PDB file of C-alpha atoms in Angstrom:
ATOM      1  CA  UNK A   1      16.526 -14.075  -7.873  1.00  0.00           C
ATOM      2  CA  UNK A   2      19.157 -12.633  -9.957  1.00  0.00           C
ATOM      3  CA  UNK A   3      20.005 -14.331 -13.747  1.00  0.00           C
ATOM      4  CA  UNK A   4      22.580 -16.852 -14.154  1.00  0.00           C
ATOM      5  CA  UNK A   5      24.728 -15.775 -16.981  1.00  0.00           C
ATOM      6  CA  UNK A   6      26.202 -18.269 -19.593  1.00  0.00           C
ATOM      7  CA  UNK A   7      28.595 -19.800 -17.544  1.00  0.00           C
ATOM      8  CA  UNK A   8      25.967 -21.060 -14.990  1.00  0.00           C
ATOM      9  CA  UNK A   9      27.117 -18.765 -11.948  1.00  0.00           C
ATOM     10  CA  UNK A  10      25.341 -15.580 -10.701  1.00  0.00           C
ATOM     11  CA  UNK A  11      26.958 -12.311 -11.480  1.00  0.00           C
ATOM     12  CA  UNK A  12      27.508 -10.326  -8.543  1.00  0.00           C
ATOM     13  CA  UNK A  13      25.042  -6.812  -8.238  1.00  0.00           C
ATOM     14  CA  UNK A  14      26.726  -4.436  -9.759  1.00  0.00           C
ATOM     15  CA  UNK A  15      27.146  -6.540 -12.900  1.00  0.00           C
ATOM     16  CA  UNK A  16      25.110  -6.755 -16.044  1.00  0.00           C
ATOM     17  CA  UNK A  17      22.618  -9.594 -16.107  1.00  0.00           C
ATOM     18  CA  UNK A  18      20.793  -8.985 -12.717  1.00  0.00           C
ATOM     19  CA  UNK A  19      17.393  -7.310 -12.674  1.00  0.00           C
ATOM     20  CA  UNK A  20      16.882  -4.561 -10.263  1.00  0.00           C
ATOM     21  CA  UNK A  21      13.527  -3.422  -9.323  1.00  0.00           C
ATOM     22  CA  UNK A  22      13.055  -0.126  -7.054  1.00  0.00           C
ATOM     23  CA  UNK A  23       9.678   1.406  -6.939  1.00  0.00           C
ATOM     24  CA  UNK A  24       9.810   4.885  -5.958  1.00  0.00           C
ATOM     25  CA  UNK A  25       7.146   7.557  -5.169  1.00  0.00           C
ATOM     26  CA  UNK A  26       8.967  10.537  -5.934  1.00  0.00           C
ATOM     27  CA  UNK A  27       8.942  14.176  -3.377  1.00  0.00           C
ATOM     28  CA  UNK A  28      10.513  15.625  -6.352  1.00  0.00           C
ATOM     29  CA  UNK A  29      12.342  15.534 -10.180  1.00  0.00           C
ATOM     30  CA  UNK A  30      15.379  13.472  -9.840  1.00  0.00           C
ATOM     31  CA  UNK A  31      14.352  12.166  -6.349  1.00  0.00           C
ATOM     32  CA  UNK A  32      16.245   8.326  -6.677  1.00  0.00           C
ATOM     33  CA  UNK A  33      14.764   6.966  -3.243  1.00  0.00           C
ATOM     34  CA  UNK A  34      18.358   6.924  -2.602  1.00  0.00           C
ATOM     35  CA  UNK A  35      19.844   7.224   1.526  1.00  0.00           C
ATOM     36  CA  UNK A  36      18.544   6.232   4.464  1.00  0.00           C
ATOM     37  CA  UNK A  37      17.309   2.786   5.945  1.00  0.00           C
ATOM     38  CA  UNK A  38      13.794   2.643   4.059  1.00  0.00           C
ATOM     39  CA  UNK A  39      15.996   3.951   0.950  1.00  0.00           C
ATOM     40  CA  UNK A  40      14.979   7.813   0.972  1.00  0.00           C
ATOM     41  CA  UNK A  41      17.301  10.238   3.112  1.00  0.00           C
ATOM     42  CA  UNK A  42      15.722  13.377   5.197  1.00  0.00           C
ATOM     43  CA  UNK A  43      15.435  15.995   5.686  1.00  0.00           C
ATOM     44  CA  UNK A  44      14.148  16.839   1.952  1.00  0.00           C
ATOM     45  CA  UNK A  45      15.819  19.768  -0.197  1.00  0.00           C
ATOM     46  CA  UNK A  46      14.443  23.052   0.844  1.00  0.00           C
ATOM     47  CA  UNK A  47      11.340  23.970  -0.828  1.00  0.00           C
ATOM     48  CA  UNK A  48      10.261  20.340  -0.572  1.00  0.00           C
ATOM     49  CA  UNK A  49       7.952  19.254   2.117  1.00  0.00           C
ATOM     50  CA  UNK A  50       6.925  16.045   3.709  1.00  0.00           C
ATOM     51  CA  UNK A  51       3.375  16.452   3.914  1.00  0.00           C
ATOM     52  CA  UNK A  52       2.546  18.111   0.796  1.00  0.00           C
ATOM     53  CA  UNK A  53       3.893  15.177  -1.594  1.00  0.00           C
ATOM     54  CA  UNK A  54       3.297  16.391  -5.338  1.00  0.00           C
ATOM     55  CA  UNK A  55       3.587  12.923  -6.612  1.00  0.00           C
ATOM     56  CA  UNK A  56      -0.285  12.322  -5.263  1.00  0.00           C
ATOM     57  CA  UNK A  57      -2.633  14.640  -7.424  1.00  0.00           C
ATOM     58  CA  UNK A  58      -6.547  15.089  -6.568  1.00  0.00           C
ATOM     59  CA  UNK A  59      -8.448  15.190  -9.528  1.00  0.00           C
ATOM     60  CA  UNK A  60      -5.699  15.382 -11.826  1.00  0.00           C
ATOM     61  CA  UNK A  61      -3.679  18.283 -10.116  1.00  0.00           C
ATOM     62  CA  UNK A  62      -1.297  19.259  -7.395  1.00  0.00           C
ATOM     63  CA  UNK A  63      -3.014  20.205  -4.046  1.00  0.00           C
ATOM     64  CA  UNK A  64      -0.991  22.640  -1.977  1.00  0.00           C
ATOM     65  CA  UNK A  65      -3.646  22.373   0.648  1.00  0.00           C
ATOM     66  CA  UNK A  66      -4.951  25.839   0.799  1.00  0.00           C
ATOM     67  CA  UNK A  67      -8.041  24.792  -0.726  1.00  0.00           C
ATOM     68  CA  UNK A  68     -10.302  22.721   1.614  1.00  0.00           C
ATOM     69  CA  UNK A  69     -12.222  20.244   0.143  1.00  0.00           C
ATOM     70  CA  UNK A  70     -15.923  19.148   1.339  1.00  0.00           C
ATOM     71  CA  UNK A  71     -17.496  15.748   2.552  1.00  0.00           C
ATOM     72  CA  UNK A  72     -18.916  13.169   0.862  1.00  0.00           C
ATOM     73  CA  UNK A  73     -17.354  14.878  -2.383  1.00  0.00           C
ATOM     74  CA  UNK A  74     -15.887  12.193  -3.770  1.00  0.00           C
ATOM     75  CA  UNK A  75     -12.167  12.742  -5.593  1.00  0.00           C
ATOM     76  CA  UNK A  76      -9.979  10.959  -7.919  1.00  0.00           C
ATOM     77  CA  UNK A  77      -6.715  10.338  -6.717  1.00  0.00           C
ATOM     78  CA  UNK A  78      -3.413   9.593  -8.688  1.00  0.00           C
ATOM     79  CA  UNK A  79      -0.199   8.849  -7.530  1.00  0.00           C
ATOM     80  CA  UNK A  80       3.160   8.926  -9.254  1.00  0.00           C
ATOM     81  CA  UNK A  81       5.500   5.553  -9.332  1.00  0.00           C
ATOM     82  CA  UNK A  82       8.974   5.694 -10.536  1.00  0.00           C
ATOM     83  CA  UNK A  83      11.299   2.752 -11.560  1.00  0.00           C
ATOM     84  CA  UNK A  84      14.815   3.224 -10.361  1.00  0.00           C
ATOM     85  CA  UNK A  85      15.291  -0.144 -11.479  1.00  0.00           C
ATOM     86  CA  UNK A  86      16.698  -1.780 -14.813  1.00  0.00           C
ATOM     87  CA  UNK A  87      13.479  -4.130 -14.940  1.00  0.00           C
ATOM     88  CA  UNK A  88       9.948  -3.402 -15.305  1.00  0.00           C
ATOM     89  CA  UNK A  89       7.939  -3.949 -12.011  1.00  0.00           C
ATOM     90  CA  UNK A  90       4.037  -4.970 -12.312  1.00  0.00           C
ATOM     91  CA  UNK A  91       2.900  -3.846  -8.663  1.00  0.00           C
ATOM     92  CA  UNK A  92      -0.216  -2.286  -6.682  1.00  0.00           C
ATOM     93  CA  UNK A  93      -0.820   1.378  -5.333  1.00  0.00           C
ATOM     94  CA  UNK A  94      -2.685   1.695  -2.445  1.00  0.00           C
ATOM     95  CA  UNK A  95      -4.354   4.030  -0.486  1.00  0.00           C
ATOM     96  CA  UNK A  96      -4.234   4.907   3.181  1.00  0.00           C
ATOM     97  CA  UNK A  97      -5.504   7.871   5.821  1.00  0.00           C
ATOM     98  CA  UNK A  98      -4.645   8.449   9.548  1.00  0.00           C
ATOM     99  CA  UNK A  99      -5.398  10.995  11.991  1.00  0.00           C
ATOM    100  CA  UNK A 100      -2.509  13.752  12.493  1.00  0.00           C
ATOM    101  CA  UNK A 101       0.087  12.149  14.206  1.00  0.00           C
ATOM    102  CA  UNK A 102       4.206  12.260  14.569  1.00  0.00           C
ATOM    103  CA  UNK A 103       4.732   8.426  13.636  1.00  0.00           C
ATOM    104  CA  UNK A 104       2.551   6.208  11.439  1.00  0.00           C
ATOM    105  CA  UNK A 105       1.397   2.292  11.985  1.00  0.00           C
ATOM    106  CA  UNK A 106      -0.404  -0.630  11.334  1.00  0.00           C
ATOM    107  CA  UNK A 107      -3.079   0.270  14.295  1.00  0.00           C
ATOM    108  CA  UNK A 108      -3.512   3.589  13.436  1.00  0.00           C
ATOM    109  CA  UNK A 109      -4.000   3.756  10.147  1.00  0.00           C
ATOM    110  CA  UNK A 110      -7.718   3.479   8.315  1.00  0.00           C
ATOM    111  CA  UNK A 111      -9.041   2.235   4.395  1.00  0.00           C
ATOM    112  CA  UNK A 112     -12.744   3.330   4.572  1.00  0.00           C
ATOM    113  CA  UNK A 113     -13.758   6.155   2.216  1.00  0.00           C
ATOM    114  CA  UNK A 114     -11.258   4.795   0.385  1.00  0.00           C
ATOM    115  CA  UNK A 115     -11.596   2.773  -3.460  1.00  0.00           C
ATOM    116  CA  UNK A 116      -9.755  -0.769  -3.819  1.00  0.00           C
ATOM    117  CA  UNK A 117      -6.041  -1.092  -4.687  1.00  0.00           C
ATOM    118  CA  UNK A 118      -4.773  -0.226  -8.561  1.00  0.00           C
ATOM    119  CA  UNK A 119      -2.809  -2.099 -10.747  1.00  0.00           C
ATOM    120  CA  UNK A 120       0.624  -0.041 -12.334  1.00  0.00           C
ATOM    121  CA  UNK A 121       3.028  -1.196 -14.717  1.00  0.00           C
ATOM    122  CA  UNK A 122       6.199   0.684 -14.110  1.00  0.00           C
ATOM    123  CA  UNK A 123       8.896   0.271 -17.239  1.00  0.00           C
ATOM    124  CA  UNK A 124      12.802   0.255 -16.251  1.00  0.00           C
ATOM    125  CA  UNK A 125      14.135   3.550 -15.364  1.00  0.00           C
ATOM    126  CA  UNK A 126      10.942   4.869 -16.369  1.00  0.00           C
ATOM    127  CA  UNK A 127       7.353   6.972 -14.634  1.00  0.00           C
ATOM    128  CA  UNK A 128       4.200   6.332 -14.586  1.00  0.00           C
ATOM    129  CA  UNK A 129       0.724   7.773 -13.108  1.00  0.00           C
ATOM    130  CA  UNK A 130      -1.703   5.380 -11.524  1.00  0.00           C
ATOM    131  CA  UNK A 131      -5.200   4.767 -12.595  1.00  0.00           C
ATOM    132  CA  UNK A 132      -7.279   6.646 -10.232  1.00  0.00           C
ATOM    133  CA  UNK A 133      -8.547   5.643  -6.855  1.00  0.00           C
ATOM    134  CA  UNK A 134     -11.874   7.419  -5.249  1.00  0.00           C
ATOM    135  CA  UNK A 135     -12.077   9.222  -2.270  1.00  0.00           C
ATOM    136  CA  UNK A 136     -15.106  10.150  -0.125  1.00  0.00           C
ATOM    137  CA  UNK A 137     -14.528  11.892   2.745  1.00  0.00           C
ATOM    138  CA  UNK A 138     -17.394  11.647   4.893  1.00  0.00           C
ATOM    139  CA  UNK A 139     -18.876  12.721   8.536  1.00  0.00           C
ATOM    140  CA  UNK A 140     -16.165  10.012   9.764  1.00  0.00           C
ATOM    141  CA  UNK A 141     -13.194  11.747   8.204  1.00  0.00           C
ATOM    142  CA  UNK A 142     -11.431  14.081  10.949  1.00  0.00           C
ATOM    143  CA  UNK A 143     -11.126  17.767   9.478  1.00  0.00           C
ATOM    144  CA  UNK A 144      -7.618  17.537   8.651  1.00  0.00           C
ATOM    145  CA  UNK A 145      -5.530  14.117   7.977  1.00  0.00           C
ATOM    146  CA  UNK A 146      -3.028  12.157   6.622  1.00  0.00           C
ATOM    147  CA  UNK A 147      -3.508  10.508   3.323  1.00  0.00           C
ATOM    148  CA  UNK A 148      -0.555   7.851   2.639  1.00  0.00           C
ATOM    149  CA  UNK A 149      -0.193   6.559  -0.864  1.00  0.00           C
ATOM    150  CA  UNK A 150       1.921   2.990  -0.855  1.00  0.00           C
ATOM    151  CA  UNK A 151       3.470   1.274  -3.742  1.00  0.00           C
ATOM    152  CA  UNK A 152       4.063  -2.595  -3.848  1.00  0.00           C
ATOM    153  CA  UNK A 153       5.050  -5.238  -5.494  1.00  0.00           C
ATOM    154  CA  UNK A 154       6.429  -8.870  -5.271  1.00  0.00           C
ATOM    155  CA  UNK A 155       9.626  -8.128  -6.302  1.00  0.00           C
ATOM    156  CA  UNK A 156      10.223  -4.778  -4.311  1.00  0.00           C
ATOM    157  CA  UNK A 157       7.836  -4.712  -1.431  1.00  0.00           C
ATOM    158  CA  UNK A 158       6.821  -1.912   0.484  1.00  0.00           C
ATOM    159  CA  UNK A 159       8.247  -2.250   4.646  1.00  0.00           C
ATOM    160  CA  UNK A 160       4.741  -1.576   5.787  1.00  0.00           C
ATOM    161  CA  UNK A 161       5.980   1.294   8.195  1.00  0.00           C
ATOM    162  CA  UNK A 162       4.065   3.686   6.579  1.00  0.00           C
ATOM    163  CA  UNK A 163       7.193   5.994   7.035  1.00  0.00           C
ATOM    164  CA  UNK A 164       8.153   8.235   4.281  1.00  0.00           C
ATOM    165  CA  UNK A 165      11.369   7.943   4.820  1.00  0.00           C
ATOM    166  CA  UNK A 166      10.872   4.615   2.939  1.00  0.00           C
ATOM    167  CA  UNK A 167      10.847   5.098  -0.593  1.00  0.00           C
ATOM    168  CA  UNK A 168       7.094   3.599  -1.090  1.00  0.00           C
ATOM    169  CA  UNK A 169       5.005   5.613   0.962  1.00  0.00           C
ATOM    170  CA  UNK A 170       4.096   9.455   0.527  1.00  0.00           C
ATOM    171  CA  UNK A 171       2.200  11.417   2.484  1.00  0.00           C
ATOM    172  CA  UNK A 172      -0.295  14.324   2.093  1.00  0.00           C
ATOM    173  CA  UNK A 173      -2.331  15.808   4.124  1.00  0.00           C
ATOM    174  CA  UNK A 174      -5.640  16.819   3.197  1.00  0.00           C
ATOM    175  CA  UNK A 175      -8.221  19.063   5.133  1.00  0.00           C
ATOM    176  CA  UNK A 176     -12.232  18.843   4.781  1.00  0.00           C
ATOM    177  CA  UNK A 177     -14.639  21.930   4.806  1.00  0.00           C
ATOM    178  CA  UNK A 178     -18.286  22.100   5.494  1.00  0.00           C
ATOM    179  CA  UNK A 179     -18.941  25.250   3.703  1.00  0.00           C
ATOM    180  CA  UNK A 180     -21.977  27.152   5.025  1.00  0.00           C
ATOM    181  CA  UNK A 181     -22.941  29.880   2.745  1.00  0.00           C
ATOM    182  CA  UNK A 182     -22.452  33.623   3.436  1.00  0.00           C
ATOM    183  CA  UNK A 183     -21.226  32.455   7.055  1.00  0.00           C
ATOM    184  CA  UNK A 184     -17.823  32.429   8.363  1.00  0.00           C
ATOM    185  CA  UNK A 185     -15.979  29.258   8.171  1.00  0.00           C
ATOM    186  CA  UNK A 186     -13.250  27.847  10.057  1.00  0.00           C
ATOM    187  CA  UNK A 187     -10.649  24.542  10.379  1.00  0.00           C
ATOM    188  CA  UNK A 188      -7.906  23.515  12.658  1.00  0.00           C
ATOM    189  CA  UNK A 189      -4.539  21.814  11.529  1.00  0.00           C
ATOM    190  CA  UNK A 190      -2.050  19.829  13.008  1.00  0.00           C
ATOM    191  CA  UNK A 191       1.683  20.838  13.012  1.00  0.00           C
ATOM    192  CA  UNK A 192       4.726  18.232  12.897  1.00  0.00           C
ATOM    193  CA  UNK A 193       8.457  18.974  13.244  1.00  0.00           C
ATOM    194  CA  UNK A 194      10.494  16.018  12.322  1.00  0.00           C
ATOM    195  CA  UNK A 195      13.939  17.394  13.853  1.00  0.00           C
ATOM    196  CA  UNK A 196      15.985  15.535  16.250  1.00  0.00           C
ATOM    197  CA  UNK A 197      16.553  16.658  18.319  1.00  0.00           C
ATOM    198  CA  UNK A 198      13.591  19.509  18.927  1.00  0.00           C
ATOM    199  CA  UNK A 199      14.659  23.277  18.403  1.00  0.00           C
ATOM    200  CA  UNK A 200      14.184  25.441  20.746  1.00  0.00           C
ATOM    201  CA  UNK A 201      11.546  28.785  20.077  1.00  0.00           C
ATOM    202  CA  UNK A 202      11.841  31.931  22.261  1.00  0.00           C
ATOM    203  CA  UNK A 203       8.931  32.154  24.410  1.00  0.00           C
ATOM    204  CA  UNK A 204       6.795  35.194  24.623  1.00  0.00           C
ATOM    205  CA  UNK A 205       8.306  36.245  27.693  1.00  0.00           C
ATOM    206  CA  UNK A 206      11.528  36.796  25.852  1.00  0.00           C
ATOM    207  CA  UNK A 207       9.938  39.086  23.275  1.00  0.00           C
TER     208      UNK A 207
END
């Protein structure tokens, strides 16, 4: 609820006196959560991309995904919270993963492998990383999926649409590896395009 000033009536938003809170995992420097419905406007810049959300690091660094990783490895994951707000928000990162799929959701969407829920602290106008949270992919982790980082709190909740087009959620997609030495290895991948409406591609028949 916003602060009553001295005279006893509530300034209006844009005034000073009211605390703002807005909890942002950021695609990018400067990215304010700022646009569309869930507070973050697509497409992204060019360059930026919605899968591949820097803001989540594995074991300390940025994963571009070339790299598989192997099961039952397990990996620290971190995941950086922004405050767009002018008061400091105590809230909870959590961690998600879903098969490959266009459109997120409560039903589809899985916690095993995955450690509990961290505690951040994130000061106004301010960045901070999370403490980390374990991953372990193991024989019932798909070779490639979606890994969805959420942050939360009581006084700027996350929608739970696990869209990133809400400003709490990022996404990255991660895939697994069972190396076999000296022998050829390979993985599949899913592919998304989140244009509406669909472009069209030649066909081979027109090449």
């Amino acid at each position: 609820m916003p602060d009553k000033n001295k005279s006893g009536r509530t300034p209006p938003d844009d005034q000073p006196g009211n605390k703002t809170y807005k909890l942002i995992i950021p695609y990018y420097p400067g990215d304010a959560g700022d646009g569309g419905p869930g507070g973050r406007r697509l497409p992204f810049p060019n360059g930026v991309i919605s899968w591949l959300c820097t803001a989540i690091r594995f074991d300390g660094a940025i994963y571009d995904g070339s790299s598989p990783f192997r099961r039952n490895r397990t990996i620290d994951i971190t995941v950086d919270v922004s405050n767009g707000g002018n008061a400091t928000v105590e809230g909870f990162v959590t961690l998600y993963w879903s098969d490959p799929m266009p459109v997120f959701g409560a039903q589809k969407i899985r916690i095993d492998g995955l450690g509990d829920p961290v505690p951040i602290t994130v000061p106004a106008f301010g960045q901070v990383t999370s403490p980390p949270i374990t991953l372990t992919p193991d024989a019932g982790f798909p070779k490639h999926f979606c890994l969805l980082a959420e942050v939360s709190s009581t006084s700027d909740q996350a929608h739970m649409d696990y869209d990133i087009e809400d400003r709490h959620y990022g996404q990255h997609n991660v895939t697994l590896m069972s190396a076999r030495h000296k022998k050829k290895n390979s993985f599949s991948f899913y592919t998304v395009i989140p244009l509406t409406p669909m472009p069209s591609f030649p066909s081979a028949s027109d090449r």
